[in-house]
Coordinates of N, CA and C in Angstrom, one line a residue:
P1 N 184.4 71.8 141.3 CA 183.8 73.0 140.7 C 183.5 74.0 141.7
L2 N 183.0 73.8 142.7 CA 182.2 74.8 143.7 C 183.5 75.6 144.0
V3 N 184.5 75.0 144.6 CA 185.8 75.5 145.4 C 186.5 76.8 144.1
Y4 N 186.6 76.2 142.9 CA 187.0 77.2 141.8 C 185.9 78.3 141.5
F5 N 184.6 78.2 141.6 CA 183.8 79.2 141.6 C 183.9 80.2 142.8
L6 N 184.0 79.7 143.9 CA 184.3 80.5 144.9 C 185.3 81.2 144.9
K7 N 186.6 80.6 144.3 CA 187.7 81.7 144.2 C 187.8 82.6 143.3
F8 N 186.9 82.3 142.1 CA 186.7 83.2 141.1 C 185.9 84.4 141.7
L9 N 185.0 84.2 142.5 CA 184.0 85.2 143.1 C 185.1 86.0 143.9
D10 N 185.9 85.7 144.5 CA 186.9 86.1 145.6 C 187.7 87.2 145.1
L11 N 188.0 87.0 143.6 CA 188.6 88.0 142.8 C 188.1 89.5 142.7
F12 N 186.5 89.2 143.0 CA 185.7 90.5 142.7 C 185.0 91.1 143.9
L13 N 184.8 90.0 144.8 CA 183.8 90.6 146.0 C 184.8 90.0 147.5
A14 N 184.6 90.6 148.4 CA 185.1 90.7 149.7 C 184.4 89.1 150.2
G15 N 184.9 88.8 151.0 CA 184.5 87.3 151.5 C 183.3 87.6 152.2
W16 N 183.3 88.3 152.9 CA 182.0 88.6 153.8 C 180.9 88.9 152.9
V17 N 180.9 89.4 151.8 CA 179.6 89.7 150.8 C 179.4 88.3 150.1
I18 N 180.4 87.4 150.0 CA 179.9 86.2 149.2 C 179.5 85.3 150.1
E19 N 179.8 85.2 151.7 CA 179.2 84.8 152.6 C 177.6 85.3 152.6
K20 N 177.5 86.3 152.6 CA 176.1 86.7 152.9 C 175.1 86.5 151.3
I21 N 175.8 86.6 150.1 CA 175.1 86.0 148.9 C 174.8 84.4 149.0
I22 N 175.8 83.9 149.5 CA 175.7 82.2 149.8 C 174.5 82.0 150.8
I23 N 174.5 82.6 151.9 CA 173.4 82.5 152.6 C 172.0 82.6 152.2
F24 N 171.9 83.9 151.6 CA 170.6 84.3 151.0 C 170.3 83.3 149.7
C25 N 171.1 82.8 149.0 CA 170.8 81.9 148.0 C 170.6 80.5 148.4
L26 N 171.2 80.3 149.6 CA 170.7 78.9 150.4 C 169.2 78.9 150.7
F27 N 168.8 79.8 151.6 CA 167.5 79.8 152.1 C 166.5 80.2 150.7
F28 N 167.0 80.9 150.0 CA 165.9 81.1 148.7 C 165.7 79.8 147.9
L29 N 166.7 79.1 147.6 CA 166.6 77.8 146.8 C 165.9 76.7 147.8
I30 N 166.2 76.5 149.0 CA 165.3 76.0 149.7 C 163.8 76.0 149.7
G31 N 163.7 77.3 149.7 CA 162.2 77.7 150.0 C 161.4 77.5 148.5
Y32 N 162.3 78.1 147.6 CA 161.6 78.2 146.2 C 161.6 77.0 145.7
L33 N 162.8 76.1 145.3 CA 162.6 74.6 145.0 C 161.6 73.7 145.6
A34 N 161.5 73.9 147.0 CA 160.2 73.1 147.6 C 159.0 73.5 147.1
F35 N 158.7 74.8 147.1 CA 157.5 75.5 146.7 C 157.0 74.8 145.0
K36 N 158.2 75.1 144.2 CA 157.9 74.5 142.7 C 157.8 73.2 142.5
F37 N 158.7 72.4 143.1 CA 158.9 70.9 142.8 C 158.3 69.8 143.6
L38 N 158.1 70.2 145.0 CA 157.3 69.2 145.8 C 156.0 68.8 145.3
P39 N 155.5 67.6 145.2 CA 154.4 67.0 144.8 C 153.4 67.3 145.7
L40 N 152.8 68.6 145.9 CA 151.7 69.0 146.8 C 150.6 69.6 145.7
P41 N 149.4 69.6 146.3 CA 148.1 70.2 145.5 C 148.4 71.7 145.6
K42 N 147.9 72.3 144.8 CA 148.1 73.6 144.5 C 146.6 74.4 145.5
K43 N 145.7 73.5 145.7 CA 144.5 73.8 146.5 C 144.9 74.2 148.2
H44 N 144.2 75.0 148.3 CA 144.2 75.8 149.9 C 145.7 76.1 150.2
Y45 N 146.4 76.6 149.4 CA 148.1 77.0 149.2 C 148.8 75.9 150.0
I46 N 148.4 74.9 149.8 CA 149.3 73.7 150.7 C 150.7 73.7 150.1
N47 N 151.2 74.2 148.7 CA 152.3 74.2 148.2 C 153.2 75.2 149.1
Y48 N 152.3 76.5 149.5 CA 153.0 77.5 150.3 C 153.6 76.9 151.7
W49 N 152.5 76.1 152.3 CA 152.8 75.6 153.7 C 153.7 74.3 153.7
G50 N 154.0 73.8 152.3 CA 155.0 72.8 152.3 C 156.3 73.0 152.1
A51 N 156.4 74.4 151.5 CA 157.6 75.0 151.2 C 158.1 75.8 152.5
L52 N 157.1 76.3 153.2 CA 157.6 77.0 154.4 C 158.2 75.8 155.5
F53 N 157.5 74.6 155.7 CA 158.0 73.5 156.5 C 159.1 72.9 156.1
Y54 N 159.5 72.8 154.8 CA 160.5 72.2 154.3 C 161.7 73.2 154.7
T55 N 161.6 74.8 154.6 CA 162.7 75.8 154.8 C 162.9 75.7 156.4
V56 N 161.8 76.0 157.3 CA 162.0 76.2 158.6 C 161.7 75.0 159.4
N57 N 162.7 74.1 159.6 CA 162.2 73.0 160.6 C 163.6 72.7 161.6
P58 N 163.7 71.9 162.3 CA 164.8 71.7 163.5 C 166.1 71.3 162.2
F59 N 165.9 70.6 161.3 CA 166.9 70.2 160.7 C 167.5 71.1 159.9
V60 N 167.0 71.9 159.2 CA 167.7 73.2 158.5 C 168.4 74.1 159.6
Y61 N 167.7 74.2 160.7 CA 168.0 75.1 161.7 C 169.6 74.7 162.4
E62 N 169.5 73.3 162.4 CA 170.5 72.6 163.3 C 171.6 72.6 162.0
R63 N 171.5 72.3 161.1 CA 172.9 72.3 160.0 C 173.1 73.7 159.6
F64 N 172.2 75.0 159.9 CA 172.9 75.9 159.7 C 173.7 76.3 160.6
L65 N 173.4 76.2 161.8 CA 174.2 76.7 163.0 C 175.4 75.9 162.8
A66 N 175.5 74.8 162.6 CA 176.5 73.8 162.9 C 177.5 74.1 161.6
G67 N 176.9 75.0 160.6 CA 177.8 75.4 159.5 C 177.9 74.4 158.5
H68 N 177.0 73.6 158.4 CA 176.7 72.4 157.3 C 176.1 72.9 156.1
W69 N 176.5 74.2 155.4 CA 175.9 74.6 154.3 C 175.7 73.9 153.0
L70 N 176.8 73.1 152.8 CA 176.8 72.3 151.6 C 175.9 71.1 151.9
V71 N 175.5 70.6 152.9 CA 174.6 69.6 153.1 C 172.9 70.3 153.0
L72 N 173.0 71.8 153.2 CA 171.8 72.3 152.9 C 171.3 72.5 152.0
F73 N 172.7 73.0 150.8 CA 172.3 73.2 149.2 C 172.1 71.8 148.8
G74 N 172.6 70.8 149.2 CA 172.2 69.2 148.6 C 170.7 68.9 149.0
Y75 N 170.2 69.4 150.3 CA 168.9 69.3 150.7 C 168.0 70.0 149.8
A76 N 168.5 71.2 149.7 CA 167.6 72.0 148.8 C 167.2 71.4 147.2
F77 N 168.3 70.8 146.7 CA 168.2 70.2 145.3 C 167.5 68.9 145.6
L78 N 166.8 68.4 146.7 CA 166.0 67.2 146.6 C 164.6 67.4 146.2
P79 N 163.9 68.3 146.3 CA 162.4 68.3 145.9 C 162.5 68.2 144.1
P80 N 163.4 69.0 143.4 CA 163.4 68.8 142.2 C 163.9 67.2 141.7
F81 N 164.9 67.0 142.5 CA 165.1 65.3 142.3 C 164.1 64.5 142.3
I82 N 163.3 64.5 143.4 CA 162.2 63.8 143.5 C 160.9 64.1 142.6
H83 N 160.8 65.3 142.0 CA 160.0 65.5 141.2 C 160.1 64.8 139.8
Y84 N 161.6 64.8 139.5 CA 161.9 64.4 138.2 C 162.2 62.7 138.3
L85 N 162.3 62.3 139.5 CA 162.4 60.9 139.4 C 160.9 60.3 139.0
I86 N 159.8 60.9 139.6 CA 158.5 60.4 139.6 C 158.2 60.7 138.3
K87 N 158.6 61.8 137.7 CA 158.1 62.2 135.9 C 158.9 61.0 135.2
F88 N 160.0 60.7 135.4 CA 161.0 59.7 134.5 C 160.2 58.3 134.7
F89 N 159.9 58.1 135.9 CA 159.2 56.6 136.0 C 157.6 56.5 135.5
K90 N 157.3 57.6 135.4 CA 155.8 57.8 135.0 C 155.7 57.6 133.1
D91 N 156.9 58.4 132.8 CA 156.9 58.2 131.0 C 158.4 58.6 131.1
P92 N 159.2 57.4 130.9 CA 160.6 57.2 130.8 C 161.0 57.7 129.5
S93 N 161.1 59.2 129.3 CA 161.7 59.8 128.2 C 163.3 60.3 128.7
L94 N 164.2 60.5 127.5 CA 165.5 60.6 127.6 C 165.7 62.1 128.1
K95 N 164.6 63.1 127.9 CA 164.8 64.1 128.5 C 164.6 64.3 130.2
A96 N 163.6 63.5 130.6 CA 163.3 63.1 131.9 C 164.2 62.8 132.8
G97 N 165.0 61.6 131.9 CA 166.3 60.9 132.4 C 167.4 62.1 132.7
F98 N 167.6 62.9 131.6 CA 168.7 63.9 131.7 C 168.5 64.8 132.8
W99 N 167.1 65.3 132.9 CA 166.7 66.2 134.0 C 167.1 65.5 135.5
L100 N 166.8 64.1 135.5 CA 166.8 63.6 136.7 C 168.3 63.4 137.4
F101 N 169.2 63.1 136.4 CA 170.6 62.9 136.5 C 171.3 64.4 136.5
G102 N 170.7 65.2 135.9 CA 171.4 66.5 136.2 C 170.9 67.1 137.4
W103 N 169.9 66.9 138.2 CA 169.8 67.4 139.6 C 170.6 66.6 140.4
L104 N 170.9 65.3 140.1 CA 171.7 64.2 141.1 C 173.1 64.9 140.8
V105 N 173.7 65.5 139.8 CA 175.0 66.0 139.6 C 175.0 67.1 140.5
L106 N 174.0 68.0 140.5 CA 174.1 69.1 141.4 C 174.3 68.8 143.0
I107 N 173.3 67.7 143.0 CA 173.3 67.2 144.5 C 174.8 66.8 145.2
N108 N 175.2 65.9 144.1 CA 176.8 65.6 144.3 C 177.6 66.5 144.4
I109 N 177.6 67.6 143.7 CA 178.7 68.7 143.9 C 178.6 69.2 145.2
F110 N 177.5 69.4 145.7 CA 177.3 70.0 146.7 C 177.5 69.3 148.3
S111 N 177.0 68.3 148.2 CA 176.8 67.4 149.4 C 176.8 65.6 149.0
L112 N 177.9 65.2 149.4 CA 178.1 63.6 149.3 C 177.0 62.9 150.1
H113 N 176.8 63.7 151.3 CA 175.6 62.9 152.4 C 174.4 62.8 151.8
V114 N 174.1 63.7 150.8 CA 172.4 63.9 150.3 C 172.8 63.2 149.3
F115 N 173.5 63.1 148.7 CA 174.0 62.3 147.3 C 173.6 60.9 147.5
V116 N 174.2 60.4 148.5 CA 174.0 59.0 148.7 C 172.7 58.5 149.3
M117 N 172.3 59.4 149.9 CA 170.4 59.2 150.2 C 169.8 59.5 148.9
A118 N 170.1 60.3 147.9 CA 169.1 60.3 146.8 C 169.7 59.2 146.0
F119 N 170.9 58.8 145.7 CA 171.1 57.6 145.0 C 170.6 56.2 145.4
F120 N 170.4 56.2 146.9 CA 169.7 55.0 147.1 C 168.2 54.9 146.9
I121 N 167.8 56.4 147.3 CA 166.3 56.3 146.6 C 165.9 56.3 145.3
L122 N 166.7 56.4 144.3 CA 166.8 56.3 142.9 C 167.2 54.8 142.5
I123 N 167.9 53.9 143.1 CA 168.2 52.5 143.0 C 166.9 51.6 143.5
F124 N 166.6 52.0 144.7 CA 165.1 51.5 145.4 C 164.0 51.6 144.4
Y125 N 163.6 52.9 143.8 CA 162.5 53.0 143.1 C 162.6 52.5 141.8
L126 N 164.0 52.2 141.1 CA 164.2 51.6 140.0 C 164.1 50.2 140.0
I127 N 164.2 49.6 141.4 CA 164.1 48.0 141.7 C 162.7 47.8 141.6
V128 N 162.0 48.6 142.3 CA 160.5 48.5 142.6 C 159.9 48.5 141.0
V129 N 160.2 49.4 140.5 CA 159.6 49.7 139.0 C 159.6 48.6 138.4
L130 N 161.0 48.2 138.1 CA 161.5 46.8 137.3 C 160.8 45.5 137.8
A131 N 160.8 45.5 139.1 CA 160.2 44.2 139.7 C 158.8 44.3 139.5
R132 N 157.7 45.1 139.5 CA 156.5 45.4 138.9 C 156.3 45.2 137.5
N133 N 157.2 45.7 137.0 CA 157.0 45.2 135.5 C 157.4 43.8 135.1
L134 N 158.2 43.2 135.8 CA 158.3 41.7 135.4 C 157.3 40.9 136.0
I135 N 157.0 41.3 137.3 CA 155.8 40.4 138.0 C 154.7 40.5 136.6
L136 N 154.5 42.0 136.2 CA 153.2 42.0 135.3 C 153.3 41.6 134.2
K137 N 154.7 41.6 133.7 CA 154.9 40.7 132.0 C 155.0 41.9 131.3
N138 N 155.0 43.3 131.7 CA 155.1 44.5 130.8 C 156.7 44.8 130.5
N139 N 156.8 44.2 129.2 CA 158.1 44.4 128.7 C 158.1 45.7 127.8
L140 N 157.0 45.9 127.4 CA 157.0 47.4 126.4 C 157.4 48.5 127.1
K141 N 157.4 48.4 128.7 CA 157.7 49.8 129.3 C 159.2 49.3 130.0
T142 N 159.7 48.0 130.2 CA 160.9 47.9 130.7 C 162.0 48.2 129.6
R143 N 162.0 48.1 128.5 CA 162.9 48.5 127.6 C 163.2 49.9 127.3
P144 N 162.1 50.7 127.1 CA 162.5 52.3 126.9 C 163.0 52.6 128.5
L145 N 162.5 52.1 129.6 CA 162.9 52.8 130.8 C 164.5 52.2 130.9
L146 N 164.9 51.3 130.4 CA 166.2 51.0 130.8 C 167.1 51.7 129.8
K147 N 166.7 51.6 128.5 CA 167.5 52.5 127.7 C 167.7 54.0 128.0
N148 N 166.2 54.4 128.5 CA 166.5 56.2 128.9 C 167.1 56.0 130.1
F149 N 167.3 55.2 130.9 CA 168.1 55.4 132.1 C 169.5 55.2 131.9
A150 N 169.9 54.2 130.9 CA 171.3 54.1 130.7 C 172.2 55.0 130.3
M151 N 171.9 55.9 129.2 CA 172.5 57.0 128.9 C 172.8 58.0 129.8
P152 N 171.7 58.6 130.3 CA 172.0 59.5 131.6 C 172.8 59.2 132.4
L153 N 172.6 57.8 132.7 CA 173.5 57.4 133.9 C 175.1 57.4 133.5
A154 N 175.4 56.8 132.1 CA 176.7 57.1 131.6 C 177.4 58.4 131.9
I155 N 176.6 59.4 131.3 CA 176.9 60.5 131.2 C 177.1 61.1 132.7
F156 N 176.1 60.8 133.5 CA 176.4 61.3 135.1 C 177.5 60.9 135.7
L157 N 178.1 59.5 135.1 CA 179.4 59.0 136.0 C 180.5 59.5 135.2
I158 N 180.3 60.1 134.1 CA 181.6 60.7 133.3 C 181.5 62.0 133.9
I159 N 180.7 62.9 134.1 CA 180.6 64.3 134.9 C 181.0 63.9 136.2
S160 N 180.6 63.2 137.0 CA 180.8 63.0 138.4 C 182.3 62.4 138.7
S161 N 183.0 61.8 137.7 CA 184.4 61.6 137.7 C 185.3 62.5 137.7
Y162 N 185.1 64.1 137.8 CA 186.0 65.0 138.0 C 186.9 64.9 139.4
W163 N 186.3 64.3 140.2 CA 187.3 64.0 141.5 C 188.5 62.9 141.6
L164 N 188.4 62.3 140.5 CA 188.9 61.1 140.4 C 190.3 61.3 139.8
A165 N 190.4 62.7 138.7 CA 191.6 63.1 138.3 C 191.7 64.6 138.8
P166 N 193.1 64.6 139.8 CA 193.3 65.6 140.2 C 193.5 67.0 139.7

């Protein structure tokens, strides 16, 4: 999908303009999404400092210089993914599940490397929450969790299977 979008933009804009737009959007998204979605308190402007350190660090610098812009786009989408991961497991609603897997789809479109890390985080967190519910014998929370996890997962698998059919 990303290649088709870039080819569409190439019909209207020069390549160097598209490149500048991508660079601007990349750093804007890294900073803004970290500012908005990192689970940091608003006290003493900690969220501003957190977004600044999330944007300006050796990892971003190295990936940018190496030309790994798609990895950085996946990196930019991690804070909303973590935000909705925490939100989903606190209150397992279907809406939060769709938001969670929506951000996972975006990560998957841009960077397979970051997607694998995010997917492992999701599975590990799910196993920990299910084990905690089984140990505490809290079946009232386990059923809605699994039900509201299964439908967005199925839709995620359907949407993410675009690369199987050429």
